[in-house]
């Protein structure tokens, strides 16, 4: 049989696809990668990276206005220039697109521009040309999902928000997940009037209940008009912007309505029907524990498979795939104890179980928590409070959940995630010396469990 064009053909050059292509290429596979949009996918272009840059930008107002004065600085703040921020951000993203291109070519992978579609178990079509491969990897990611309602065409999603020509002065944000709370903080920090509506009683479903409640209080202190049990029923265009009608019948006049109501796996015109792959109820491609679909030569990773939709998880799934197929090292991705952060203001980070999950899993648990004012705010008069929580399985003394709301939560919880991975016990936390004065030391000095 004639040799196929590639050992591996990857559809989608986002975080997962590039990681898999690069590792496979470096292990010696001949790799082709099709991408129809931008190299680096959602994370690099319209997700994690530009979002974090905007989060940094939005912190300056508070630092200049409140914090600086308390520490003796007299700062004259001129105006904030949205276009300068977006221009600088775009330049950095372009640089990263180049870095991703270099990663692929450095691993000897061919980058083919265009939409990839499966024709049969070993053939992919891109821009009218067919390529054959022993293995096909689907890594097309996800796409914002907006509900149907009158006037929804006037709303934007996270795909557009990064490219607005002007900073909206009045913003309505719909949703209570990662993206909604992050952008509420960004626009609020940059000085816009922000209303965030969430359809349920408390946002960030899936996170620990105390974390959710604490964050809601902090976000309100920061000035976001946060409304629970509220949704939008209609959006109309008006002479000077948009008018949204809410479920309580009231209306809001704003400049932009940002929908952050989740993302759906991106399977449009992927040719799944040509190989008999059916998506599950959430529209995701089902895979086994090695990320293999029901077609033996076709694998899928990342948001397309809707396991845990986070960039580092897609990277992990990509590494496992490449090691399994091209490095003689079978590796199943592990989806336990995955740390995550929400870059809200203040940020949230967690690893392990929520209290509710721990109560279901273990016969008896102990909960330790602490709410305090970070040292910095003793001079800023800031009202912000940090919250930390540990959940311990009483039988084994293992720390099974660790949560935080407060500055640098992501930076701190990353380190503690290693300890959790190693099965650290509460006694080992207690025997760890703190670094003083930090907020992090609180995690190793919580002595008394909460009375149940
Ligand atoms: P999420 O799934 O996190 O949240 C979606 C939110 O929209 C939920 O609050 C949901 O409510 C609500 N919602 C869903 N449908 C409707 C509707 N029809 N009307 C009103 N509200 C609705 O999605 P995001 O869009 O925030 O983020 C997408 C994914 O991107 C996340 O799953 C996350 O994995 C990833 N991400 C990660 C980040 C990070 O790691 N820091 C940052 C940004 C994104 P309900 O809870 O009631 O279902």
CSV table of C-alpha atoms and ligand atoms in Angstrom, one decimal:
chain,number,residue,atom,x,y,z
A,1,UNK,CA,0.0,0.0,0.0
A,2,UNK,CA,1.3,3.5,-0.9
A,3,UNK,CA,2.5,5.5,2.1
A,4,UNK,CA,-0.1,8.1,3.3
A,5,UNK,CA,0.8,11.8,3.1
A,6,UNK,CA,1.1,12.0,6.9
A,7,UNK,CA,1.4,9.9,10.0
A,8,UNK,CA,-0.9,12.3,11.8
A,9,UNK,CA,-3.3,15.0,10.5
A,10,UNK,CA,-4.5,17.5,13.1
A,11,UNK,CA,-7.6,19.6,12.5
A,12,UNK,CA,-7.4,22.7,14.6
A,13,UNK,CA,-4.3,24.6,15.8
A,14,UNK,CA,-5.4,25.7,19.2
A,15,UNK,CA,-3.8,24.8,22.5
A,16,UNK,CA,-4.5,21.1,22.3
A,17,UNK,CA,-3.9,20.6,18.6
A,18,UNK,CA,-0.6,22.5,18.5
A,19,UNK,CA,0.6,20.6,21.6
A,20,UNK,CA,-0.3,17.2,20.1
A,21,UNK,CA,1.2,18.2,16.7
A,22,UNK,CA,4.4,19.5,18.2
A,23,UNK,CA,5.1,16.6,20.5
A,24,UNK,CA,4.2,14.1,17.8
A,25,UNK,CA,6.5,15.8,15.3
A,26,UNK,CA,9.3,15.9,17.9
A,27,UNK,CA,8.7,12.1,18.5
A,28,UNK,CA,9.3,11.6,14.8
A,29,UNK,CA,5.8,11.6,13.3
A,30,UNK,CA,5.2,13.3,10.0
A,31,UNK,CA,2.4,15.8,10.9
A,32,UNK,CA,0.0,18.1,9.0
A,33,UNK,CA,-2.1,20.6,10.8
A,34,UNK,CA,-5.1,22.4,9.3
A,35,UNK,CA,-6.3,25.7,10.7
A,36,UNK,CA,-8.9,28.0,9.2
A,37,UNK,CA,-8.7,30.9,11.6
A,38,UNK,CA,-5.8,31.9,13.9
A,39,UNK,CA,-2.9,29.9,15.3
A,40,UNK,CA,-3.2,29.4,19.0
A,41,UNK,CA,-7.0,29.1,19.0
A,42,UNK,CA,-9.4,30.6,21.5
A,43,UNK,CA,-6.9,30.9,24.4
A,44,UNK,CA,-4.3,32.9,22.5
A,45,UNK,CA,-6.6,35.0,20.3
A,46,UNK,CA,-10.0,35.5,22.1
A,47,UNK,CA,-9.6,33.9,25.5
A,48,UNK,CA,-7.1,33.4,28.3
A,49,UNK,CA,-4.2,35.6,27.1
A,50,UNK,CA,-6.0,38.8,25.9
A,51,UNK,CA,-8.4,38.4,28.8
A,52,UNK,CA,-5.6,38.4,31.4
A,53,UNK,CA,-4.0,41.4,29.7
A,54,UNK,CA,-7.3,43.2,30.1
A,55,UNK,CA,-7.5,42.1,33.7
A,56,UNK,CA,-4.1,43.7,34.3
A,57,UNK,CA,-5.2,46.9,32.6
A,58,UNK,CA,-8.4,47.1,34.7
A,59,UNK,CA,-6.5,46.9,38.0
A,60,UNK,CA,-4.6,50.2,37.5
A,61,UNK,CA,-7.6,52.4,38.3
A,62,UNK,CA,-8.0,50.9,41.8
A,63,UNK,CA,-4.3,51.0,42.4
A,64,UNK,CA,-3.9,54.6,41.4
A,65,UNK,CA,-7.1,55.8,43.0
A,66,UNK,CA,-7.2,54.1,46.3
A,67,UNK,CA,-4.0,52.1,47.0
A,68,UNK,CA,-1.4,54.7,45.9
A,69,UNK,CA,-2.7,57.4,48.3
A,70,UNK,CA,-2.6,55.2,51.4
A,71,UNK,CA,1.1,54.5,50.6
A,72,UNK,CA,2.0,58.1,50.3
A,73,UNK,CA,1.9,58.5,46.5
A,74,UNK,CA,0.2,61.4,45.0
A,75,UNK,CA,-0.8,60.3,41.5
A,76,UNK,CA,-2.4,62.4,38.9
A,77,UNK,CA,-4.4,60.0,36.7
A,78,UNK,CA,-5.0,61.0,33.2
A,79,UNK,CA,-7.6,59.3,31.1
A,80,UNK,CA,-7.7,55.6,30.1
A,81,UNK,CA,-7.2,55.0,26.4
A,82,UNK,CA,-9.1,51.9,25.3
A,83,UNK,CA,-7.7,51.9,21.7
A,84,UNK,CA,-4.1,52.0,23.0
A,85,UNK,CA,-4.8,49.0,25.1
A,86,UNK,CA,-6.4,47.0,22.3
A,87,UNK,CA,-3.7,48.0,19.9
A,88,UNK,CA,-1.0,46.8,22.3
A,89,UNK,CA,-2.9,43.7,23.0
A,90,UNK,CA,-3.3,43.0,19.3
A,91,UNK,CA,0.4,43.4,18.8
A,92,UNK,CA,1.2,40.9,21.5
A,93,UNK,CA,-1.3,38.4,20.1
A,94,UNK,CA,0.3,38.7,16.6
A,95,UNK,CA,3.6,38.0,18.2
A,96,UNK,CA,2.2,34.9,19.8
A,97,UNK,CA,0.6,33.7,16.5
A,98,UNK,CA,4.2,33.8,15.1
A,99,UNK,CA,5.5,31.9,18.1
A,100,UNK,CA,2.9,29.2,17.5
A,101,UNK,CA,3.9,29.1,13.8
A,102,UNK,CA,7.5,28.6,14.9
A,103,UNK,CA,6.5,25.8,17.3
A,104,UNK,CA,4.8,23.9,14.5
A,105,UNK,CA,7.6,24.4,11.9
A,106,UNK,CA,10.2,23.6,14.6
A,107,UNK,CA,8.6,20.2,15.0
A,108,UNK,CA,8.6,19.7,11.3
A,109,UNK,CA,4.8,19.9,11.1
A,110,UNK,CA,3.2,21.3,7.9
A,111,UNK,CA,0.7,24.1,8.6
A,112,UNK,CA,-2.1,24.0,6.0
A,113,UNK,CA,-4.5,27.0,6.0
A,114,UNK,CA,-8.1,26.3,5.6
A,115,UNK,CA,-11.1,24.4,7.0
A,116,UNK,CA,-10.4,20.7,7.6
A,117,UNK,CA,-13.1,18.2,6.9
A,118,UNK,CA,-13.0,14.4,7.4
A,119,UNK,CA,-13.8,12.5,4.2
A,120,UNK,CA,-13.1,9.0,5.4
A,121,UNK,CA,-11.2,7.4,8.3
A,122,UNK,CA,-7.8,8.3,6.7
A,123,UNK,CA,-8.6,11.3,4.5
A,124,UNK,CA,-9.1,15.0,5.3
A,125,UNK,CA,-10.0,17.7,2.8
A,126,UNK,CA,-8.6,21.3,3.3
A,127,UNK,CA,-9.2,24.1,0.8
A,128,UNK,CA,-10.2,21.7,-2.0
A,129,UNK,CA,-7.2,19.4,-1.6
A,130,UNK,CA,-7.3,15.9,0.0
A,131,UNK,CA,-4.6,14.7,2.4
A,132,UNK,CA,-4.3,11.1,3.7
A,133,UNK,CA,-3.0,10.2,7.2
A,134,UNK,CA,-2.7,7.1,9.3
A,135,UNK,CA,-4.3,9.0,12.2
A,136,UNK,CA,-6.6,12.0,12.4
A,137,UNK,CA,-6.8,14.2,15.5
A,138,UNK,CA,-9.8,16.5,15.9
A,139,UNK,CA,-9.0,19.5,18.1
A,140,UNK,CA,-11.4,22.2,16.8
A,141,UNK,CA,-12.4,23.6,20.2
A,142,UNK,CA,-15.6,25.4,21.0
A,143,UNK,CA,-17.6,28.5,20.0
A,144,UNK,CA,-19.7,30.9,22.0
A,145,UNK,CA,-23.3,29.8,22.4
A,146,UNK,CA,-26.0,32.5,22.6
A,147,UNK,CA,-29.7,31.8,23.4
A,148,UNK,CA,-32.4,32.7,21.0
A,149,UNK,CA,-34.4,35.8,22.0
A,150,UNK,CA,-35.7,38.9,20.2
A,151,UNK,CA,-32.8,41.2,19.4
A,152,UNK,CA,-30.0,38.7,20.2
A,153,UNK,CA,-28.2,39.9,17.0
A,154,UNK,CA,-27.4,43.2,18.8
A,155,UNK,CA,-25.4,41.3,21.5
A,156,UNK,CA,-21.8,40.4,21.3
A,157,UNK,CA,-19.9,37.4,22.6
A,158,UNK,CA,-16.3,37.0,23.9
A,159,UNK,CA,-15.3,36.7,20.2
A,160,UNK,CA,-16.1,40.3,19.6
A,161,UNK,CA,-15.4,41.9,23.0
A,162,UNK,CA,-11.7,41.9,22.4
A,163,UNK,CA,-12.0,44.0,19.3
A,164,UNK,CA,-14.5,46.8,20.2
A,165,UNK,CA,-13.5,50.1,18.8
A,166,UNK,CA,-14.7,52.0,21.8
A,167,UNK,CA,-14.9,51.2,25.4
A,168,UNK,CA,-18.6,50.8,26.2
A,169,UNK,CA,-19.6,53.2,29.0
A,170,UNK,CA,-22.6,51.1,30.1
A,171,UNK,CA,-22.4,47.3,29.8
A,172,UNK,CA,-24.8,44.6,30.5
A,173,UNK,CA,-23.2,41.2,31.0
A,174,UNK,CA,-25.4,38.1,30.8
A,175,UNK,CA,-24.3,34.8,32.4
A,176,UNK,CA,-22.7,33.6,35.6
A,177,UNK,CA,-19.8,31.6,34.5
A,178,UNK,CA,-16.0,32.3,34.1
A,179,UNK,CA,-16.3,34.7,31.2
A,180,UNK,CA,-19.2,36.7,32.6
A,181,UNK,CA,-17.5,37.4,36.0
A,182,UNK,CA,-14.2,38.1,34.4
A,183,UNK,CA,-15.5,40.7,32.1
A,184,UNK,CA,-17.7,42.2,34.8
A,185,UNK,CA,-14.4,42.9,36.7
A,186,UNK,CA,-12.6,44.1,33.6
A,187,UNK,CA,-15.2,46.7,32.5
A,188,UNK,CA,-15.9,47.8,36.1
A,189,UNK,CA,-12.2,48.3,36.7
A,190,UNK,CA,-11.9,50.3,33.5
A,191,UNK,CA,-14.6,52.6,34.7
A,192,UNK,CA,-17.7,51.4,32.8
A,193,UNK,CA,-21.0,51.0,34.5
A,194,UNK,CA,-21.6,47.2,34.7
A,195,UNK,CA,-24.8,45.3,35.3
A,196,UNK,CA,-24.3,41.5,35.4
A,197,UNK,CA,-27.4,39.3,35.3
A,198,UNK,CA,-27.4,35.6,36.1
A,199,UNK,CA,-30.5,33.4,35.7
A,200,UNK,CA,-30.0,31.4,38.9
A,201,UNK,CA,-29.8,32.3,42.6
A,202,UNK,CA,-26.0,32.3,42.8
A,203,UNK,CA,-23.4,32.4,40.0
A,204,UNK,CA,-20.4,30.2,39.3
A,205,UNK,CA,-22.3,26.9,39.5
A,206,UNK,CA,-19.9,24.1,40.2
A,207,UNK,CA,-17.6,26.1,42.5
A,208,UNK,CA,-17.7,25.8,46.3
A,209,UNK,CA,-20.8,27.5,47.7
A,210,UNK,CA,-18.9,29.7,50.3
A,211,UNK,CA,-16.6,30.8,47.5
A,212,UNK,CA,-19.5,31.8,45.3
A,213,UNK,CA,-21.2,33.7,48.1
A,214,UNK,CA,-18.0,35.5,49.2
A,215,UNK,CA,-17.2,36.5,45.6
A,216,UNK,CA,-20.7,37.8,45.0
A,217,UNK,CA,-20.2,40.1,48.1
A,218,UNK,CA,-16.8,41.3,46.9
A,219,UNK,CA,-17.9,42.0,43.4
A,220,UNK,CA,-20.7,44.1,44.7
A,221,UNK,CA,-18.3,46.0,46.9
A,222,UNK,CA,-16.3,46.8,43.8
A,223,UNK,CA,-19.3,48.4,42.3
A,224,UNK,CA,-20.8,45.9,39.9
A,225,UNK,CA,-24.6,45.8,39.9
A,226,UNK,CA,-25.0,42.1,40.2
A,227,UNK,CA,-28.5,40.7,39.8
A,228,UNK,CA,-29.4,37.1,40.4
A,229,UNK,CA,-32.5,35.2,39.4
A,230,UNK,CA,-32.7,37.6,36.5
A,231,UNK,CA,-32.4,37.1,32.7
A,232,UNK,CA,-32.9,39.1,29.5
A,233,UNK,CA,-36.1,38.7,27.5
A,234,UNK,CA,-35.5,41.2,24.7
A,235,UNK,CA,-32.9,43.5,23.3
A,236,UNK,CA,-33.8,46.5,21.1
A,237,UNK,CA,-31.7,49.1,19.3
A,238,UNK,CA,-32.3,52.7,20.5
A,239,UNK,CA,-31.0,56.1,19.3
A,240,UNK,CA,-28.0,56.0,21.6
A,241,UNK,CA,-27.4,52.3,22.2
A,242,UNK,CA,-29.3,49.2,23.3
A,243,UNK,CA,-32.3,48.7,25.6
A,244,UNK,CA,-32.6,45.3,27.3
A,245,UNK,CA,-35.8,44.1,28.9
A,246,UNK,CA,-35.3,42.0,32.0
A,247,UNK,CA,-37.4,39.2,33.4
A,248,UNK,CA,-38.8,41.5,36.1
A,249,UNK,CA,-40.1,43.7,33.3
A,250,UNK,CA,-37.6,46.5,33.9
A,251,UNK,CA,-35.4,47.9,31.2
A,252,UNK,CA,-31.7,48.8,31.0
A,253,UNK,CA,-30.2,51.3,28.6
A,254,UNK,CA,-26.6,50.3,27.7
A,255,UNK,CA,-24.0,50.6,25.0
A,256,UNK,CA,-23.1,46.9,24.8
A,257,UNK,CA,-24.7,43.6,25.8
A,258,UNK,CA,-22.1,40.9,26.3
A,259,UNK,CA,-23.4,37.3,26.3
A,260,UNK,CA,-21.2,34.8,28.2
A,261,UNK,CA,-23.7,32.0,28.3
A,262,UNK,CA,-21.4,29.1,27.6
A,263,UNK,CA,-19.6,27.6,24.7
A,264,UNK,CA,-20.5,24.6,22.5
A,265,UNK,CA,-18.1,22.1,20.8
A,266,UNK,CA,-17.3,23.3,17.3
A,267,UNK,CA,-18.3,20.5,14.9
A,268,UNK,CA,-19.6,22.6,12.0
A,269,UNK,CA,-18.9,20.9,8.6
A,270,UNK,CA,-16.2,18.7,10.2
A,271,UNK,CA,-17.5,15.7,8.3
A,272,UNK,CA,-18.2,13.6,11.4
A,273,UNK,CA,-21.2,12.0,9.5
A,274,UNK,CA,-18.8,10.7,6.8
A,275,UNK,CA,-17.3,8.4,9.4
A,276,UNK,CA,-20.3,7.7,11.5
A,277,UNK,CA,-19.3,9.7,14.6
A,278,UNK,CA,-22.3,11.0,16.5
A,279,UNK,CA,-22.0,13.8,19.0
A,280,UNK,CA,-23.4,13.4,22.5
A,281,UNK,CA,-26.3,15.4,24.1
A,282,UNK,CA,-24.0,18.4,24.6
A,283,UNK,CA,-22.8,18.3,21.0
A,284,UNK,CA,-19.3,16.9,22.0
A,285,UNK,CA,-17.4,14.1,20.3
A,286,UNK,CA,-17.4,11.1,22.6
A,287,UNK,CA,-13.9,9.5,23.2
A,288,UNK,CA,-12.5,6.7,25.3
A,289,UNK,CA,-9.9,7.2,28.1
A,290,UNK,CA,-7.1,7.5,25.5
A,291,UNK,CA,-9.1,10.2,23.6
A,292,UNK,CA,-10.0,7.8,20.8
A,293,UNK,CA,-13.3,8.1,19.1
A,294,UNK,CA,-15.4,5.1,17.9
A,295,UNK,CA,-13.4,5.2,14.7
A,296,UNK,CA,-10.0,3.6,15.5
A,297,UNK,CA,-7.9,6.0,13.4
A,298,UNK,CA,-9.6,9.1,14.7
A,299,UNK,CA,-8.9,10.8,18.1
A,300,UNK,CA,-10.3,14.0,19.6
A,301,UNK,CA,-9.1,16.3,22.4
A,302,UNK,CA,-9.8,19.6,24.0
A,303,UNK,CA,-13.1,21.5,24.2
A,304,UNK,CA,-14.5,19.5,21.3
A,305,UNK,CA,-14.7,16.5,23.7
A,306,UNK,CA,-16.2,18.6,26.6
A,307,UNK,CA,-14.4,16.9,29.4
A,308,UNK,CA,-12.9,19.8,31.3
A,309,UNK,CA,-12.8,22.8,29.1
A,310,UNK,CA,-9.6,24.5,30.2
A,311,UNK,CA,-6.4,25.2,28.1
A,312,UNK,CA,-4.0,23.3,30.4
A,313,UNK,CA,-6.3,20.3,30.2
A,314,UNK,CA,-6.3,20.4,26.4
A,315,UNK,CA,-2.5,20.6,26.6
A,316,UNK,CA,-2.4,17.6,28.9
A,317,UNK,CA,-4.7,15.6,26.6
A,318,UNK,CA,-2.5,16.6,23.6
A,319,UNK,CA,0.6,15.4,25.4
A,320,UNK,CA,-1.0,12.1,26.4
A,321,UNK,CA,-2.1,11.5,22.9
A,322,UNK,CA,1.4,12.2,21.4
A,323,UNK,CA,3.1,10.0,24.0
A,324,UNK,CA,0.7,7.2,23.5
A,325,UNK,CA,0.9,7.1,19.7
A,326,UNK,CA,4.4,8.2,18.9
A,327,UNK,CA,6.6,7.7,22.1
A,328,UNK,CA,5.6,4.1,23.1
A,329,UNK,CA,4.3,5.5,26.4
A,330,UNK,CA,0.6,5.0,26.8
A,331,UNK,CA,-0.8,7.8,28.9
A,332,UNK,CA,-4.4,8.4,29.8
A,333,UNK,CA,-5.3,12.0,30.6
A,334,UNK,CA,-6.1,12.4,34.3
A,335,UNK,CA,-9.1,14.7,35.0
A,336,UNK,CA,-8.9,14.7,38.8
A,337,UNK,CA,-7.6,17.4,41.0
A,338,UNK,CA,-7.4,19.9,38.1
A,339,UNK,CA,-6.8,23.3,39.6
A,340,UNK,CA,-8.6,26.3,38.1
A,341,UNK,CA,-8.8,30.0,38.5
A,342,UNK,CA,-11.4,32.6,37.6
A,343,UNK,CA,-9.8,36.0,37.0
A,344,UNK,CA,-12.6,37.8,38.6
A,345,UNK,CA,-11.8,40.8,40.8
A,346,UNK,CA,-10.9,39.5,43.3
A,347,UNK,CA,-9.8,36.3,41.7
A,348,UNK,CA,-10.9,32.8,42.7
A,349,UNK,CA,-8.9,29.6,42.5
A,350,UNK,CA,-9.7,26.1,43.6
A,351,UNK,CA,-8.4,22.6,43.5
A,352,UNK,CA,-10.1,19.4,44.5
A,353,UNK,CA,-13.6,18.9,45.8
A,354,UNK,CA,-16.2,21.5,46.9
A,355,UNK,CA,-17.6,21.1,50.4
A,356,UNK,CA,-20.8,19.7,48.9
A,357,UNK,CA,-18.9,17.1,46.8
A,358,UNK,CA,-16.7,16.2,49.7
A,359,UNK,CA,-19.8,15.5,51.9
A,360,UNK,CA,-21.1,13.2,49.2
A,361,UNK,CA,-17.8,11.4,48.8
A,362,UNK,CA,-16.5,11.0,52.4
A,363,UNK,CA,-18.3,9.8,55.6
A,364,UNK,CA,-16.9,12.7,57.7
A,365,UNK,CA,-15.1,15.8,56.7
A,366,UNK,CA,-13.6,18.8,58.5
A,367,UNK,CA,-13.9,22.3,57.1
A,368,UNK,CA,-11.4,25.0,57.9
A,369,UNK,CA,-11.9,28.5,56.6
A,370,UNK,CA,-10.8,32.0,57.2
A,371,UNK,CA,-11.8,35.5,56.1
A,372,UNK,CA,-9.4,38.3,56.6
A,373,UNK,CA,-8.2,41.7,55.3
A,374,UNK,CA,-4.9,41.4,53.4
A,375,UNK,CA,-2.0,43.4,54.9
A,376,UNK,CA,-1.9,45.7,51.9
A,377,UNK,CA,-5.4,47.0,52.6
A,378,UNK,CA,-4.6,48.1,56.1
A,379,UNK,CA,-3.2,51.3,54.5
A,380,UNK,CA,-5.5,51.5,51.5
A,381,UNK,CA,-8.7,51.4,53.5
A,382,UNK,CA,-9.8,48.8,51.0
A,383,UNK,CA,-12.9,46.9,52.0
A,384,UNK,CA,-11.8,43.8,50.2
A,385,UNK,CA,-11.7,40.6,52.2
A,386,UNK,CA,-9.8,37.4,51.3
A,387,UNK,CA,-11.4,34.0,51.8
A,388,UNK,CA,-9.6,30.7,52.2
A,389,UNK,CA,-11.0,27.2,52.8
A,390,UNK,CA,-9.7,23.7,53.3
A,391,UNK,CA,-11.7,20.6,53.2
A,392,UNK,CA,-10.2,17.5,54.9
A,393,UNK,CA,-11.3,13.8,54.9
A,394,UNK,CA,-11.3,13.1,58.6
A,395,UNK,CA,-10.5,9.4,58.1
A,396,UNK,CA,-7.3,9.8,56.2
A,397,UNK,CA,-6.5,13.4,57.2
A,398,UNK,CA,-6.0,14.2,53.5
A,399,UNK,CA,-6.8,17.7,52.2
A,400,UNK,CA,-9.4,17.0,49.5
A,401,UNK,CA,-10.4,20.5,48.6
A,402,UNK,CA,-8.7,23.9,48.7
A,403,UNK,CA,-10.3,27.2,47.7
A,404,UNK,CA,-9.5,30.8,47.8
A,405,UNK,CA,-11.0,34.2,46.8
A,406,UNK,CA,-8.4,37.0,46.9
A,407,UNK,CA,-5.5,38.6,45.2
A,408,UNK,CA,-3.1,36.2,43.5
A,409,UNK,CA,-5.4,33.2,44.2
A,410,UNK,CA,-4.3,31.5,40.9
A,411,UNK,CA,-0.6,32.0,41.7
A,412,UNK,CA,-1.0,30.5,45.2
A,413,UNK,CA,-3.3,27.6,44.4
A,414,UNK,CA,-1.0,26.3,41.6
A,415,UNK,CA,1.6,25.4,44.3
A,416,UNK,CA,-0.9,23.9,46.6
A,417,UNK,CA,-2.2,21.8,43.7
A,418,UNK,CA,1.1,20.0,43.7
A,419,UNK,CA,0.7,19.2,47.4
A,420,UNK,CA,-2.8,17.9,46.7
A,421,UNK,CA,-1.5,15.7,43.8
A,422,UNK,CA,1.0,14.2,46.3
A,423,UNK,CA,-1.9,13.4,48.7
A,424,UNK,CA,-0.9,15.9,51.4
A,425,UNK,CA,-2.5,15.6,54.8
A,426,UNK,CA,-3.7,18.4,57.0
A,427,UNK,CA,-1.0,17.4,59.5
A,428,UNK,CA,1.6,18.0,56.7
A,429,UNK,CA,0.0,21.4,55.9
A,430,UNK,CA,0.2,22.2,59.6
A,431,UNK,CA,3.9,21.2,59.8
A,432,UNK,CA,4.7,23.4,56.8
A,433,UNK,CA,6.3,26.7,58.0
A,434,UNK,CA,4.5,29.8,56.6
A,435,UNK,CA,6.1,32.6,54.7
A,436,UNK,CA,5.5,35.8,56.7
A,437,UNK,CA,3.8,38.1,56.0
A,438,UNK,CA,1.8,36.7,53.1
A,439,UNK,CA,-1.8,35.7,52.6
A,440,UNK,CA,-0.6,32.2,51.5
A,441,UNK,CA,0.6,31.4,55.1
A,442,UNK,CA,-3.0,31.3,56.2
A,443,UNK,CA,-3.4,28.0,54.3
A,444,UNK,CA,-0.8,26.4,56.7
A,445,UNK,CA,-2.0,28.0,59.9
A,446,UNK,CA,-5.7,27.2,60.0
A,447,UNK,CA,-6.0,25.3,63.2
A,448,UNK,CA,-9.6,24.9,64.3
A,449,UNK,CA,-12.2,23.2,62.1
A,450,UNK,CA,-15.4,25.1,61.6
A,451,UNK,CA,-18.2,24.0,63.9
A,452,UNK,CA,-20.7,22.1,61.7
B,1,LIG,P1,-19.8,28.7,31.6
B,1,LIG,O1,-20.3,27.4,31.1
B,1,LIG,O2,-18.7,28.8,32.6
B,1,LIG,O3,-21.0,29.6,32.1
B,1,LIG,C1,-22.1,29.8,31.3
B,1,LIG,C2,-23.1,30.7,32.1
B,1,LIG,O4,-24.1,31.1,31.3
B,1,LIG,C3,-23.7,29.9,33.3
B,1,LIG,O5,-23.8,30.8,34.4
B,1,LIG,C4,-25.0,29.5,32.8
B,1,LIG,O6,-26.0,29.4,33.8
B,1,LIG,C5,-25.4,30.7,31.9
B,1,LIG,N1,-26.3,30.4,30.8
B,1,LIG,C6,-26.3,29.3,30.0
B,1,LIG,N2,-27.3,29.4,29.1
B,1,LIG,C7,-28.0,30.5,29.4
B,1,LIG,C8,-29.2,31.1,28.9
B,1,LIG,N3,-29.8,30.6,27.9
B,1,LIG,N4,-29.6,32.2,29.5
B,1,LIG,C9,-28.9,32.8,30.5
B,1,LIG,N5,-27.8,32.3,31.0
B,1,LIG,C10,-27.4,31.1,30.5
B,1,LIG,O7,-19.4,29.4,30.2
B,1,LIG,P2,-18.5,30.7,29.8
B,1,LIG,O8,-19.1,31.2,28.6
B,1,LIG,O9,-18.3,31.6,31.0
B,1,LIG,O10,-17.1,30.1,29.6
B,1,LIG,C11,-16.9,29.0,28.6
B,1,LIG,C12,-15.9,28.0,29.0
B,1,LIG,O11,-14.6,28.6,28.9
B,1,LIG,C13,-15.9,27.6,30.5
B,1,LIG,O12,-16.6,26.3,30.6
B,1,LIG,C14,-14.5,27.5,31.0
B,1,LIG,O13,-14.1,26.2,31.0
B,1,LIG,C15,-13.7,28.3,29.9
B,1,LIG,N6,-13.1,29.4,30.5
B,1,LIG,C16,-12.1,29.3,31.4
B,1,LIG,C17,-11.5,30.4,32.0
B,1,LIG,C18,-10.5,30.3,33.1
B,1,LIG,O14,-10.0,29.2,33.2
B,1,LIG,N7,-10.2,31.3,33.8
B,1,LIG,C19,-11.9,31.8,31.6
B,1,LIG,C20,-13.0,31.8,30.6
B,1,LIG,C21,-13.5,30.7,30.1
B,1,LIG,P3,-26.2,28.0,34.6
B,1,LIG,O15,-25.1,27.9,35.6
B,1,LIG,O16,-27.5,28.2,35.2
B,1,LIG,O17,-26.2,26.9,33.6
